[in-house]
Coordinates of C-alpha atoms and ligand atoms in Angstrom, one line a residue:
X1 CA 27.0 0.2 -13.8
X2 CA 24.0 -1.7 -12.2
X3 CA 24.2 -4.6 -10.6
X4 CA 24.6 -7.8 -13.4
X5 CA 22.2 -10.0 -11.5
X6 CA 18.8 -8.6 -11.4
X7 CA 15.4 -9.8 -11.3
X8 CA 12.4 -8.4 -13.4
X9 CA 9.2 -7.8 -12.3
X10 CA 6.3 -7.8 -15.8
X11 CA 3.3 -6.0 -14.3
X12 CA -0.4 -6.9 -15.0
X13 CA -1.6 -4.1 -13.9
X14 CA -2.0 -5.6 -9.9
X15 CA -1.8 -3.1 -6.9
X16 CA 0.4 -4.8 -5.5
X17 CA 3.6 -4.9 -8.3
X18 CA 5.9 -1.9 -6.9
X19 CA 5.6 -3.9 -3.6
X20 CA 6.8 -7.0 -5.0
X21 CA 10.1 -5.0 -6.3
X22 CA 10.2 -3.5 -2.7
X23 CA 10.3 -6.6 -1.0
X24 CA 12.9 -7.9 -3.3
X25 CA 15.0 -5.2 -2.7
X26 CA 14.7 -4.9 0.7
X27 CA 16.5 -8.4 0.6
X28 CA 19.1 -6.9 -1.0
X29 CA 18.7 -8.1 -4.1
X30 CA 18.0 -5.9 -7.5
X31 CA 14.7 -5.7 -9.3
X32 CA 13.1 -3.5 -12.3
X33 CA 9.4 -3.3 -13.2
X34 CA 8.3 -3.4 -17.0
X35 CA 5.2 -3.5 -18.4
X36 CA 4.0 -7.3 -19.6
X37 CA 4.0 -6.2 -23.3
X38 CA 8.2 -5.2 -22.9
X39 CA 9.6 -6.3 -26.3
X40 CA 11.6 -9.0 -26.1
X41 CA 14.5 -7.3 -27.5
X42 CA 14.6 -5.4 -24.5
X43 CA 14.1 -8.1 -22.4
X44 CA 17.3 -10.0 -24.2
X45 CA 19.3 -6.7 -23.2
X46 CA 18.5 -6.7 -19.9
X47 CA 19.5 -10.3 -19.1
X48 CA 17.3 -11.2 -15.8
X49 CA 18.8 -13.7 -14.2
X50 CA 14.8 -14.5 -13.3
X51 CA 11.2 -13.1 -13.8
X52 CA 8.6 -12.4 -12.0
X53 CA 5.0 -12.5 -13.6
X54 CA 2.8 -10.4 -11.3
X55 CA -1.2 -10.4 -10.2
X56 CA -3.5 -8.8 -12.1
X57 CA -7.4 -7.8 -12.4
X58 CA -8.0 -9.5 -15.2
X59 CA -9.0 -13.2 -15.9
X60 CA -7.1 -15.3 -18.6
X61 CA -10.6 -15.7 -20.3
X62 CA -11.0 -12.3 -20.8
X63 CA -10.6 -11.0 -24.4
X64 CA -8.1 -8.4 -23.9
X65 CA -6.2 -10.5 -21.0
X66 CA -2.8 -9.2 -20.8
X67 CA -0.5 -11.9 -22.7
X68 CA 3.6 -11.4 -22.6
X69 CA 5.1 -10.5 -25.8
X70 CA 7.8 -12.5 -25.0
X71 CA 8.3 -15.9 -25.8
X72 CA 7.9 -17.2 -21.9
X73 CA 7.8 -20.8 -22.5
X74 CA 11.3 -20.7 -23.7
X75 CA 13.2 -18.6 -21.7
X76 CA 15.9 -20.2 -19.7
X77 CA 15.7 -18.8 -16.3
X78 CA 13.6 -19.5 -13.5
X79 CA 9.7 -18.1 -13.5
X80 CA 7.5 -17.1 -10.5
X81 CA 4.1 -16.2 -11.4
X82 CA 1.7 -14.6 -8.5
X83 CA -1.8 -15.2 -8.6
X84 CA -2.2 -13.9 -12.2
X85 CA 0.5 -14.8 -13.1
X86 CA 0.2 -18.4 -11.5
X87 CA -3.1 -18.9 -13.6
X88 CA -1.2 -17.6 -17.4
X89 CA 1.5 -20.0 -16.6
X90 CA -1.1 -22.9 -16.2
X91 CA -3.3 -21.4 -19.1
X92 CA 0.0 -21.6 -21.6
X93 CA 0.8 -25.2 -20.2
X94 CA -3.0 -26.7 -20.4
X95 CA -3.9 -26.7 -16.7
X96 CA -7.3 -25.7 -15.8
X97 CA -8.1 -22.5 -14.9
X98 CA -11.9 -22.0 -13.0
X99 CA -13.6 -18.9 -13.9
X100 CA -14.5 -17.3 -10.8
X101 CA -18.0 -18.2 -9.5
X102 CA -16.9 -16.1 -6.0
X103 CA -13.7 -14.4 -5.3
X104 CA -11.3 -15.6 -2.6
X105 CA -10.5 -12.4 -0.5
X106 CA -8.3 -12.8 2.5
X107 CA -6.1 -14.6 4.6
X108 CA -5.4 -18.0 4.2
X109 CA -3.2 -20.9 5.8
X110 CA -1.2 -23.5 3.7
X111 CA -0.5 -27.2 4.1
X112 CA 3.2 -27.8 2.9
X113 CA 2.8 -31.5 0.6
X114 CA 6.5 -31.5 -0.2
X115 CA 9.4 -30.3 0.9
X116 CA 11.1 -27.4 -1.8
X117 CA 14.3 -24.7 -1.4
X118 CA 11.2 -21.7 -2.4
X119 CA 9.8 -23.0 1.2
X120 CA 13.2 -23.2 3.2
X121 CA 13.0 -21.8 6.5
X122 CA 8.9 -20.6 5.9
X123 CA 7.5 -21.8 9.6
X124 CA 4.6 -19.3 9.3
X125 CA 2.0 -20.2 6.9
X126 CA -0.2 -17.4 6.7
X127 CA -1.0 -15.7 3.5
X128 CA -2.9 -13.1 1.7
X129 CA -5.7 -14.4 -0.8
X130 CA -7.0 -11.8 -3.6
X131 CA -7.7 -13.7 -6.6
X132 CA -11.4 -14.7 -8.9
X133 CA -9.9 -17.4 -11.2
X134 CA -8.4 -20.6 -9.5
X135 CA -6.1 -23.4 -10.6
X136 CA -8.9 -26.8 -10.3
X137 CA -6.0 -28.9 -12.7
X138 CA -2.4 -29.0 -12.7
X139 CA -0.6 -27.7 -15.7
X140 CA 1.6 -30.4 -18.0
X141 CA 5.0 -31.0 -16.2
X142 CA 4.2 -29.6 -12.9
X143 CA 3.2 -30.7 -9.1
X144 CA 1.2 -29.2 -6.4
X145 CA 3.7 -27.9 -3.5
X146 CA 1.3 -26.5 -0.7
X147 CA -2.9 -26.8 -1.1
X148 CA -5.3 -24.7 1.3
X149 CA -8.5 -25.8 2.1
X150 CA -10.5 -24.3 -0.5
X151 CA -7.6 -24.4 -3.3
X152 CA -5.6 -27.9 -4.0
X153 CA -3.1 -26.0 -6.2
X154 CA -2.0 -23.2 -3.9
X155 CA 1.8 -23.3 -4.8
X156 CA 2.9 -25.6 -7.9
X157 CA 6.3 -25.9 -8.9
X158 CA 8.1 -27.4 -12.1
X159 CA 11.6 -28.0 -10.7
X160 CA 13.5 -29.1 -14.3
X161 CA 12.2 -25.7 -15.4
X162 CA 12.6 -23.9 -12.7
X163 CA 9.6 -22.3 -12.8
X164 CA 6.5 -21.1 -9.7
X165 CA 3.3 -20.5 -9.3
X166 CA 1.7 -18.8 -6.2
X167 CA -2.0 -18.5 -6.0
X168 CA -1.9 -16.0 -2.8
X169 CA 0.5 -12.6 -2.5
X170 CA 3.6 -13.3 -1.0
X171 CA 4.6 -9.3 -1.5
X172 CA 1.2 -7.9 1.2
X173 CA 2.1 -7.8 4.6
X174 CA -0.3 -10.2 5.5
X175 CA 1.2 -13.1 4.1
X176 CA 3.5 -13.6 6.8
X177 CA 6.9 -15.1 6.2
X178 CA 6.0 -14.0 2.3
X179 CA 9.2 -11.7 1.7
X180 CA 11.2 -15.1 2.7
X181 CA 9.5 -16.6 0.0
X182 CA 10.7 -14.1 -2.1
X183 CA 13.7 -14.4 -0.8
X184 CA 14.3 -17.9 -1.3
X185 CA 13.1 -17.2 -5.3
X186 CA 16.1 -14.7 -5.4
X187 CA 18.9 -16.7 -3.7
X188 CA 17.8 -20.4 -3.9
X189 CA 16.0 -20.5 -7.4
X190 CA 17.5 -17.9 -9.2
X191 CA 21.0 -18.1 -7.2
X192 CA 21.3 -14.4 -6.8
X193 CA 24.6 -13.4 -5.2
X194 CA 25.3 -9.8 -6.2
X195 CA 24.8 -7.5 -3.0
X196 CA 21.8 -4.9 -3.7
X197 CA 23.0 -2.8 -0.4
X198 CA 22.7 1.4 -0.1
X199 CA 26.6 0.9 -0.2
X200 CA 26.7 -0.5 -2.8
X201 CA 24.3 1.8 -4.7
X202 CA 26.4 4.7 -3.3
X203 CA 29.7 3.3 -4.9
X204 CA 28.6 2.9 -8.2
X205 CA 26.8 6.3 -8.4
X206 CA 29.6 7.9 -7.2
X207 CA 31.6 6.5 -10.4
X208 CA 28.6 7.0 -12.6
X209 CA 28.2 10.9 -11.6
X210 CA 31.7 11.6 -12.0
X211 CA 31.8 10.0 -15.6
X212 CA 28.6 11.6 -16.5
X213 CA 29.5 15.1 -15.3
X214 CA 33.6 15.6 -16.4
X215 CA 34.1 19.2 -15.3
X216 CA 31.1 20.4 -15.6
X217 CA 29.0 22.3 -13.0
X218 CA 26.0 21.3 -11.4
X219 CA 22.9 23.3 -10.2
X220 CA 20.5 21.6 -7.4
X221 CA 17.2 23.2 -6.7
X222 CA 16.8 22.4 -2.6
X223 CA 13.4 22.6 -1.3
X224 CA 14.2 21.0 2.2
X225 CA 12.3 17.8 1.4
X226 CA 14.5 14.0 2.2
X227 CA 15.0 13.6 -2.1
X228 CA 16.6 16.9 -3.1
X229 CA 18.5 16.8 0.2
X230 CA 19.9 13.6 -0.7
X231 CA 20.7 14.0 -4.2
X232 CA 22.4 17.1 -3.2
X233 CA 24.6 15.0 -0.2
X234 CA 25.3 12.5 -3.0
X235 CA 26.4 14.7 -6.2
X236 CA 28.4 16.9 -3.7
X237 CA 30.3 13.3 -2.8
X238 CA 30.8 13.0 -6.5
X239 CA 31.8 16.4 -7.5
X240 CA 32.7 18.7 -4.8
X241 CA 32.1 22.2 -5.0
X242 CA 31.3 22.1 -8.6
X243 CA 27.9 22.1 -7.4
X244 CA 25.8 24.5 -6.8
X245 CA 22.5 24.2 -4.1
X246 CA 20.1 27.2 -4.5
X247 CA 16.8 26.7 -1.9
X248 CA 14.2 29.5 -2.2
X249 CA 12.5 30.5 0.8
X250 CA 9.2 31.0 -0.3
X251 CA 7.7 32.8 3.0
X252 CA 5.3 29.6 3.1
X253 CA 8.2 27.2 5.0
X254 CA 7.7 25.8 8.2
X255 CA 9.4 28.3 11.7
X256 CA 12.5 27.8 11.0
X257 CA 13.2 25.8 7.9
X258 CA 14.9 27.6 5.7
X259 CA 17.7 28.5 8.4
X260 CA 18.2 24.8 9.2
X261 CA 18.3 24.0 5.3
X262 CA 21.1 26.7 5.8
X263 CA 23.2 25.5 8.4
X264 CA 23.1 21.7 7.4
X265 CA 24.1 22.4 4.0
X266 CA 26.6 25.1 5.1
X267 CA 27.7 24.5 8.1
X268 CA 27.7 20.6 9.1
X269 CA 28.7 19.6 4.6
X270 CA 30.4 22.7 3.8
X271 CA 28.1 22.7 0.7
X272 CA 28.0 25.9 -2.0
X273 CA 24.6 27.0 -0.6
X274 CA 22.7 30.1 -1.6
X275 CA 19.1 30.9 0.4
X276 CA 17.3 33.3 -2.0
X277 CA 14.3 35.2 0.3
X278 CA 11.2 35.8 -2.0
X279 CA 8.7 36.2 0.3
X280 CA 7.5 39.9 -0.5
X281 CA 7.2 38.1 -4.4
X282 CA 5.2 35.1 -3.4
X283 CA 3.4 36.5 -1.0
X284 CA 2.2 39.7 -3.2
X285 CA 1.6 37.1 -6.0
X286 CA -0.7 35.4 -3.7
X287 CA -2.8 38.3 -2.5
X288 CA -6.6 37.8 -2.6
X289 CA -6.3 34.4 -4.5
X290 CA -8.1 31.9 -2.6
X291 CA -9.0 29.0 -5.2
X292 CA -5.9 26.3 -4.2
X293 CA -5.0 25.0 -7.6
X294 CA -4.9 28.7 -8.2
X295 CA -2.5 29.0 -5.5
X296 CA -0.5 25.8 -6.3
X297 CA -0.4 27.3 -9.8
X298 CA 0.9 30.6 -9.0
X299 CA 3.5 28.9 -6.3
X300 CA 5.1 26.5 -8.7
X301 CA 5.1 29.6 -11.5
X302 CA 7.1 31.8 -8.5
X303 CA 9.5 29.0 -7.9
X304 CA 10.0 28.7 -11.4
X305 CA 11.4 32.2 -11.9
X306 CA 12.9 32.5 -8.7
X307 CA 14.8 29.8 -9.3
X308 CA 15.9 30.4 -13.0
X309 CA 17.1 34.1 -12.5
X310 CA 19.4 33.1 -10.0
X311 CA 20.4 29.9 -11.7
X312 CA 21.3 32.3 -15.0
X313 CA 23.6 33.6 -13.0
X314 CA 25.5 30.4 -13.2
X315 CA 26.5 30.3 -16.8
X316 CA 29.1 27.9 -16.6
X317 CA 26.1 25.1 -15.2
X318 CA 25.2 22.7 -17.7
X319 CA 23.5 19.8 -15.2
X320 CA 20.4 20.4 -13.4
X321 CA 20.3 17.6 -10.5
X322 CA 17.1 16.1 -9.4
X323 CA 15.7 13.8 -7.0
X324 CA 13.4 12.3 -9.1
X325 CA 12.4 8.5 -7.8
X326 CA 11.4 5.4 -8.9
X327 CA 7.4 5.6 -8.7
X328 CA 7.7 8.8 -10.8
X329 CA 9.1 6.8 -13.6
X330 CA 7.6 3.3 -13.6
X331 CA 5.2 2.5 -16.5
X332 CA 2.5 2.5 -15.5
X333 CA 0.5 -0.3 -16.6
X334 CA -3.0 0.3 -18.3
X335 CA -5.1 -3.3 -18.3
X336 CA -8.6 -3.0 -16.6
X337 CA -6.9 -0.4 -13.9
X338 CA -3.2 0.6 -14.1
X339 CA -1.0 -0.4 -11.1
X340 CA -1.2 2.1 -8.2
X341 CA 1.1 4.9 -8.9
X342 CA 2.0 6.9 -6.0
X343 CA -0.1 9.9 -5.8
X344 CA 2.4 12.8 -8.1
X345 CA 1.0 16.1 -7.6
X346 CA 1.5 19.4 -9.8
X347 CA 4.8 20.7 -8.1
X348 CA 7.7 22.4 -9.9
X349 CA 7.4 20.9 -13.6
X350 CA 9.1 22.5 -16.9
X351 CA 12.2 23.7 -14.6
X352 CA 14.7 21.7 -17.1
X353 CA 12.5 22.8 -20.6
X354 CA 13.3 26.0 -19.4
X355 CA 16.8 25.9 -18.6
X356 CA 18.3 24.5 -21.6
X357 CA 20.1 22.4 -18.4
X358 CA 21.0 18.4 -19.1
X359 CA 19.2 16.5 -15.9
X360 CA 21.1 14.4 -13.6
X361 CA 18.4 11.9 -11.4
X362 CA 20.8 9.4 -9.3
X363 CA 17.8 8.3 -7.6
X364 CA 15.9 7.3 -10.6
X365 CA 16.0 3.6 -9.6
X366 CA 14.6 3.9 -6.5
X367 CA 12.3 3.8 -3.8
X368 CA 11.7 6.6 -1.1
X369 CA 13.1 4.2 1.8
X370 CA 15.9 3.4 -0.2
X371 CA 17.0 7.2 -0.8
X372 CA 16.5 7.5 2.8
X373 CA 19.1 4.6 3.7
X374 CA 21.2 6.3 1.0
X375 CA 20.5 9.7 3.2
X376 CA 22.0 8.0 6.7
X377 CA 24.7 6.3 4.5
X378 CA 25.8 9.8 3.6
X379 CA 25.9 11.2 7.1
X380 CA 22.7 13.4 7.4
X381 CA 21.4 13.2 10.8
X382 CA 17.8 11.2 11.5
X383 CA 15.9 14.3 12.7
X384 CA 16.4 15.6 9.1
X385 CA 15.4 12.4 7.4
X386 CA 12.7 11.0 9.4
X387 CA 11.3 14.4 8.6
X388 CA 7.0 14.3 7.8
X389 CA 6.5 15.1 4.2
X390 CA 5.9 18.7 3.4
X391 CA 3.7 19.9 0.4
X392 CA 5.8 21.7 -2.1
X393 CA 3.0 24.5 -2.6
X394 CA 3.8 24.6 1.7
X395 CA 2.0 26.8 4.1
X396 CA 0.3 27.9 0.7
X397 CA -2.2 25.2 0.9
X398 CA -2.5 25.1 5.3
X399 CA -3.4 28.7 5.2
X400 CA -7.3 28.0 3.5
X401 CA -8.5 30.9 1.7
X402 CA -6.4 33.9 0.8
X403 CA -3.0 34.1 2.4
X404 CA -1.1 36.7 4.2
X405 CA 1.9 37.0 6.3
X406 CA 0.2 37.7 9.4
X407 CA -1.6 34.1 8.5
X408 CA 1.5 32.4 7.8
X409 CA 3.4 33.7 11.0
X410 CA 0.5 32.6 12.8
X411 CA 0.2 29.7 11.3
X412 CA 3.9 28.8 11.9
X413 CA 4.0 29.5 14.9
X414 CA 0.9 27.2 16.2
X415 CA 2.3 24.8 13.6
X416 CA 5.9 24.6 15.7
X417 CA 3.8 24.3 19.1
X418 CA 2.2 21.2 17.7
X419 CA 4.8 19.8 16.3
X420 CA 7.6 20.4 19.3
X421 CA 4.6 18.4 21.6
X422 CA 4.5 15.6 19.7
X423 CA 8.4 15.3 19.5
X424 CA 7.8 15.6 23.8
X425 CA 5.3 13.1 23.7
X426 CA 7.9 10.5 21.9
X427 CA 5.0 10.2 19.4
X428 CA 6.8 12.0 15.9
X429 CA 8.3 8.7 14.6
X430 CA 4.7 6.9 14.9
X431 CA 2.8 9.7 13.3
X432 CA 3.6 9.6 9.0
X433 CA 2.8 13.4 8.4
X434 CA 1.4 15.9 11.5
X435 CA 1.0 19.7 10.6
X436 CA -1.9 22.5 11.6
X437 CA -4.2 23.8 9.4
X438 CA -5.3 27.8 9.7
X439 CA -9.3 28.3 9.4
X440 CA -10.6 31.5 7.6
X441 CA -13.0 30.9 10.4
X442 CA -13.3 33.5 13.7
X443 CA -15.1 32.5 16.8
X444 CA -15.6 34.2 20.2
X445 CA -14.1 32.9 23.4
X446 CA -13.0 34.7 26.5
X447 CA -9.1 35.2 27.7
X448 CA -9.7 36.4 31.2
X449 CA -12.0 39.2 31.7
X450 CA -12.1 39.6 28.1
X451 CA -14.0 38.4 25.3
X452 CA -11.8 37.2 22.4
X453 CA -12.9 37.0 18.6
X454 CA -10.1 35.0 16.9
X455 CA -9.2 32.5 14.3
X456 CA -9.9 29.0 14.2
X457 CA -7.1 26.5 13.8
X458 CA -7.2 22.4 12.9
X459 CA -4.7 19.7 13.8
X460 CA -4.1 17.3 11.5
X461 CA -2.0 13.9 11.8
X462 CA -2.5 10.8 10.0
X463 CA -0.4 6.8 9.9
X464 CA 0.1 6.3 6.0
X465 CA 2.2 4.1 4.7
X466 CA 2.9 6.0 1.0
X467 CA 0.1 8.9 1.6
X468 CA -2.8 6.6 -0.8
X469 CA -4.0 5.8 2.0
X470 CA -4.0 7.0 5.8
X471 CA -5.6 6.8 8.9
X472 CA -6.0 9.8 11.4
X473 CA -4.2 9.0 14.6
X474 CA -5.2 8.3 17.9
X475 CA -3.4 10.9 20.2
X476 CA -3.8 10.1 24.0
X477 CA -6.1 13.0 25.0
X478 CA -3.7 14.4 27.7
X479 CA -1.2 15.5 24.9
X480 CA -4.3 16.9 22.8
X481 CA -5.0 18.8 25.7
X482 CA -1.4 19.9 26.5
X483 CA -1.3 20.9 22.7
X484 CA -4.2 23.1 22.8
X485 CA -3.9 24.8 25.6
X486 CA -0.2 26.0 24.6
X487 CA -1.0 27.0 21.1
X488 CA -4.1 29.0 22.9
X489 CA -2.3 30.7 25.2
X490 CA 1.4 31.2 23.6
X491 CA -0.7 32.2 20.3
X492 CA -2.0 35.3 20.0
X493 CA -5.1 35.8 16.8
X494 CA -5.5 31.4 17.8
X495 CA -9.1 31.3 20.6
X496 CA -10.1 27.7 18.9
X497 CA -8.3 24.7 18.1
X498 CA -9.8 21.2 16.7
X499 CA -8.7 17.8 15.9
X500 CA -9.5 16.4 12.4
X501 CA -10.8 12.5 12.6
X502 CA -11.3 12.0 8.9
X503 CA -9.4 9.2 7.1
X504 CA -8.4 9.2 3.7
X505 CA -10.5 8.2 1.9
X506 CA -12.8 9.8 2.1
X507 CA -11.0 12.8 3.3
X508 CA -7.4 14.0 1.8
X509 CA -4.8 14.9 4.2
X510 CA -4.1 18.1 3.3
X511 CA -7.5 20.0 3.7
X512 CA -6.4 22.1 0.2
Ligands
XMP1 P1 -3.5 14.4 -0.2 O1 -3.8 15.7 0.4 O2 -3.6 14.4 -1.6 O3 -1.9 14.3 0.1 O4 -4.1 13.3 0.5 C1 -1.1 13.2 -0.1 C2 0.3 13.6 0.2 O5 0.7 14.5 -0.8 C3 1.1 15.7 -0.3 N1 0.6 16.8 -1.1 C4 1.4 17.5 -1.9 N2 2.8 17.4 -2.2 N3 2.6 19.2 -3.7 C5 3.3 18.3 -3.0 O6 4.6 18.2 -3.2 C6 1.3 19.3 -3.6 O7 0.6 20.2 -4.2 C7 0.7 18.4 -2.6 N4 -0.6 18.3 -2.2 C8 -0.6 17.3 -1.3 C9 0.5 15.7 1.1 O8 1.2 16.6 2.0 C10 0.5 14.3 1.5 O9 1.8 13.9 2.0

């Protein structure tokens, strides 16, 4: 069961359309994305109570301009169209849309001209300007609500239909009180009651799973990362101990790891938990390969078979529980660029092919902060879900060049040092991803009266907000200092240690 009231969200292929849904659902109301050619017998079925026509990089001129294949003139609920979508909504209703002569790229403040339940309780006027094409006449049956200096038409409004149009993006952080805006669309336009809360999500899931899986059993693969831990939390809710967590230590996890995947899942959930140690097998699989899509390659194959011995073991399985999420499944849009999907790498596909297993995603509908409310909801402490992201290849891909155990203990251990300083510094919840990187690089130093010839190790941190994108981060130099000094002299086989200041892009954040 979803929630009946819903908004949908028709994407034109802008950068910005999963953070429209975001926003929306942050204010606790529900909204899809579909691609702007969605049928519109699927559009009947879902039965929006309002729609969303997103930005876009194309102009309405353009040949292959992305046109709705449904009939949006005469649908009966209200209409917000951003930027893009503004200018199709005037195009279809003959207003008079400028080909760009220069593109309007930044903030912008707006003049409010008359008062309107989309502006309620907006004091803040600031908003984010991306657009070529402008609005220079106002489209049959609708008013100008708000004008900027260089734009007269900067929010227009047809109030008998019930229908938007914003010229700047009210989804970007920089248009300031724009999730408001968004909010009054929802609950003062469309008149959105229905509660989209991680309750409420939690509820109806539980239901759902229990339907869905009768008597079977379920098998969860666990790799330590937020998802998997949280579809496992949530299925165990559902079913009890007809499910089945198997987490394969893969000799490439962080110090630690796999014992506190252990003990959470044992000890604080009483959860059917089975750690399966294959580090002699990935590691000997590894040996002397030193090409890292080789490595990811043979990582993912390991898992694969690790996994899928011991699952066979579970005949009476018939579920294979995932935490796939949202960004993995949206459409993605193809018009002059598709919509940013969230970077997907090559991890641990063709598990379910091989299995003959049917596949359970709860979290198929959402985003990565939502599965982390649902994760505190469920009683799984902070530390574990405030967690950095981890690579599923792991140490695998920190380890550059050919990897070894005596790399990867070394590794781990300078990797813990870091890590434990940062959590002294109170600086782990501002950082997005910190870890160490282990150089096939020696250099000489001295260690008392003795000359030292050693490895080489990087630190790595970056402030990301979905890992596109990141920044490295400014550490105070004290606690580089403090960091450097421990890892050299706790460390034995560590004489150097350096900071990386590359941002991505141009530079990844792992360094494999
Ligand atoms: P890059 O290095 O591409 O990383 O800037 C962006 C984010 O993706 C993570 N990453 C991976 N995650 N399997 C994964 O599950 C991989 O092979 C992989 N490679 C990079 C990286 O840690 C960062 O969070």
């Amino acid at each position: 069961m979803k929630n009946s009231q819903k908004i949908i969200i028709l994407d034109f292929g802008s950068q910005y359309t999963q953070l429209i849904a975001r926003k929306i659902r942050e204010i606790g109301v529900y909204a899809e994305i579909f691609p702007y050619n969605i049928s519109q017998e699927k559009f009947n079925q879902l039965n929006p109570t309002g729609l969303i026509l997103s930005g876009g990089p194309s102009s309405v001129y353009d040949e292959k301009a992305p046109i709705p294949s449904i009939d949006v003139e005469n649908l009966k609920i209200p209409i917000l169209g951003i930027c893009y979508g503004l200018q199709l909504i005037a195009f279809k209703n003959n207003g008079k849309v400028d080909p760009a002569s220069k593109r309007e790229y930044g903030k912008a403040k707006f003049i409010v001209d008359e008062s309107d339940p989309l502006l309620e309780g907006v004091d803040n006027k600031q908003v984010w300007m991306s657009h070529g094409d402008s609005l220079s006449s106002l489209p049959e049956g609708f008013k100008s609500i708000a004008h900027t200096n260089n734009s007269p038409f900067c929010i227009i409004s047809n109030t008998e239909r019930k229908i938007y149009g914003l010229q700047f993006h009210p989804e970007v952080h920089h248009s300031t009180d724009g999730k408001k805006i968004l909010a009054n669309f929802a609950k003062n336009i469309c008149k959105i009651t229905d509660e989209w809360t991680a309750d409420s999500f939690i509820e109806n899931q539980l239901k759902l799973i229990k339907e869905k899986v009768g008597d079977d059993e379920v098998i969860c693969g666990l790799s330590g990362g937020v998802d998997s831990t949280v579809t496992a939390v949530l299925i165990h809710k559902a079913i009890g101990d007809k499910l089945h967590c198997i987490h394969v230590d893969s000799g490439l996890m962080r110090k630690g790891e796999s014992d506190q995947i252990e003990k959470l899942f044992d000890e604080h959930f009483s959860m059917n938990i089975k750690v399966i140690n294959a580090e002699d097998q990935f590691l000997s699989k590894l040996s002397g390969v030193s090409d890292p899509e080789k490595k990811r390659k043979i990582i993912g194959n390991e898992f694969i078979e690790v996994f899928d011995s011991e699952a066979s073991k579970l005949s009476s399985a018939k579920w294979l529980a995932q935490g796939t999420l949202y960004p993995d499944v949206i459409e993605s849009v193809s018009v002059n660029g598709p919509s940013a999907t969230i970077k997907t790498h090559h991890n641990v596909g063709g598990l379910p092919e091989k299995m003959n297993l049917k596949l359970i995603e709860p979290f198929r509908e959402l985003f990565k902060d939502e599965v982390r409310n649902v994760g505190r909801k469920l009683g799984i402490p902070d530390w574990f879900i405030d967690r950095h992201p981890f690579p599923g290849p792991g140490l695998g891909i920190r380890i550059l060049g050919d990897v070894s155990k005596e790399k990867a203990d070394l590794l781990r251990e300078a990797d813990a040092i870091y890590i434990e300083e940062i959590q002294n510094a109170g600086l782990y919840n501002d950082i997005w991803q910190a870890f160490a990187v282990l150089l096939p690089v020696k250099s000489v130093g001295v260690m008392g009266d003795n000359r030292t010839y050693e490895f080489t190790l990087a630190l790595r941190a970056v402030t990301s907000v979905d890992g596109m994108t990141a920044e490295f981060f400014h550490f105070p130099f004290d606690v580089l200092e403090k960091i450097s000094n421990r890892i050299i002299n706790e460390i034995r086989g560590i004489n150097r240690v350096t900071y990386d200041i590359t941002s991505k892009p141009p530079g990844t954040i792992e360094w494999e």
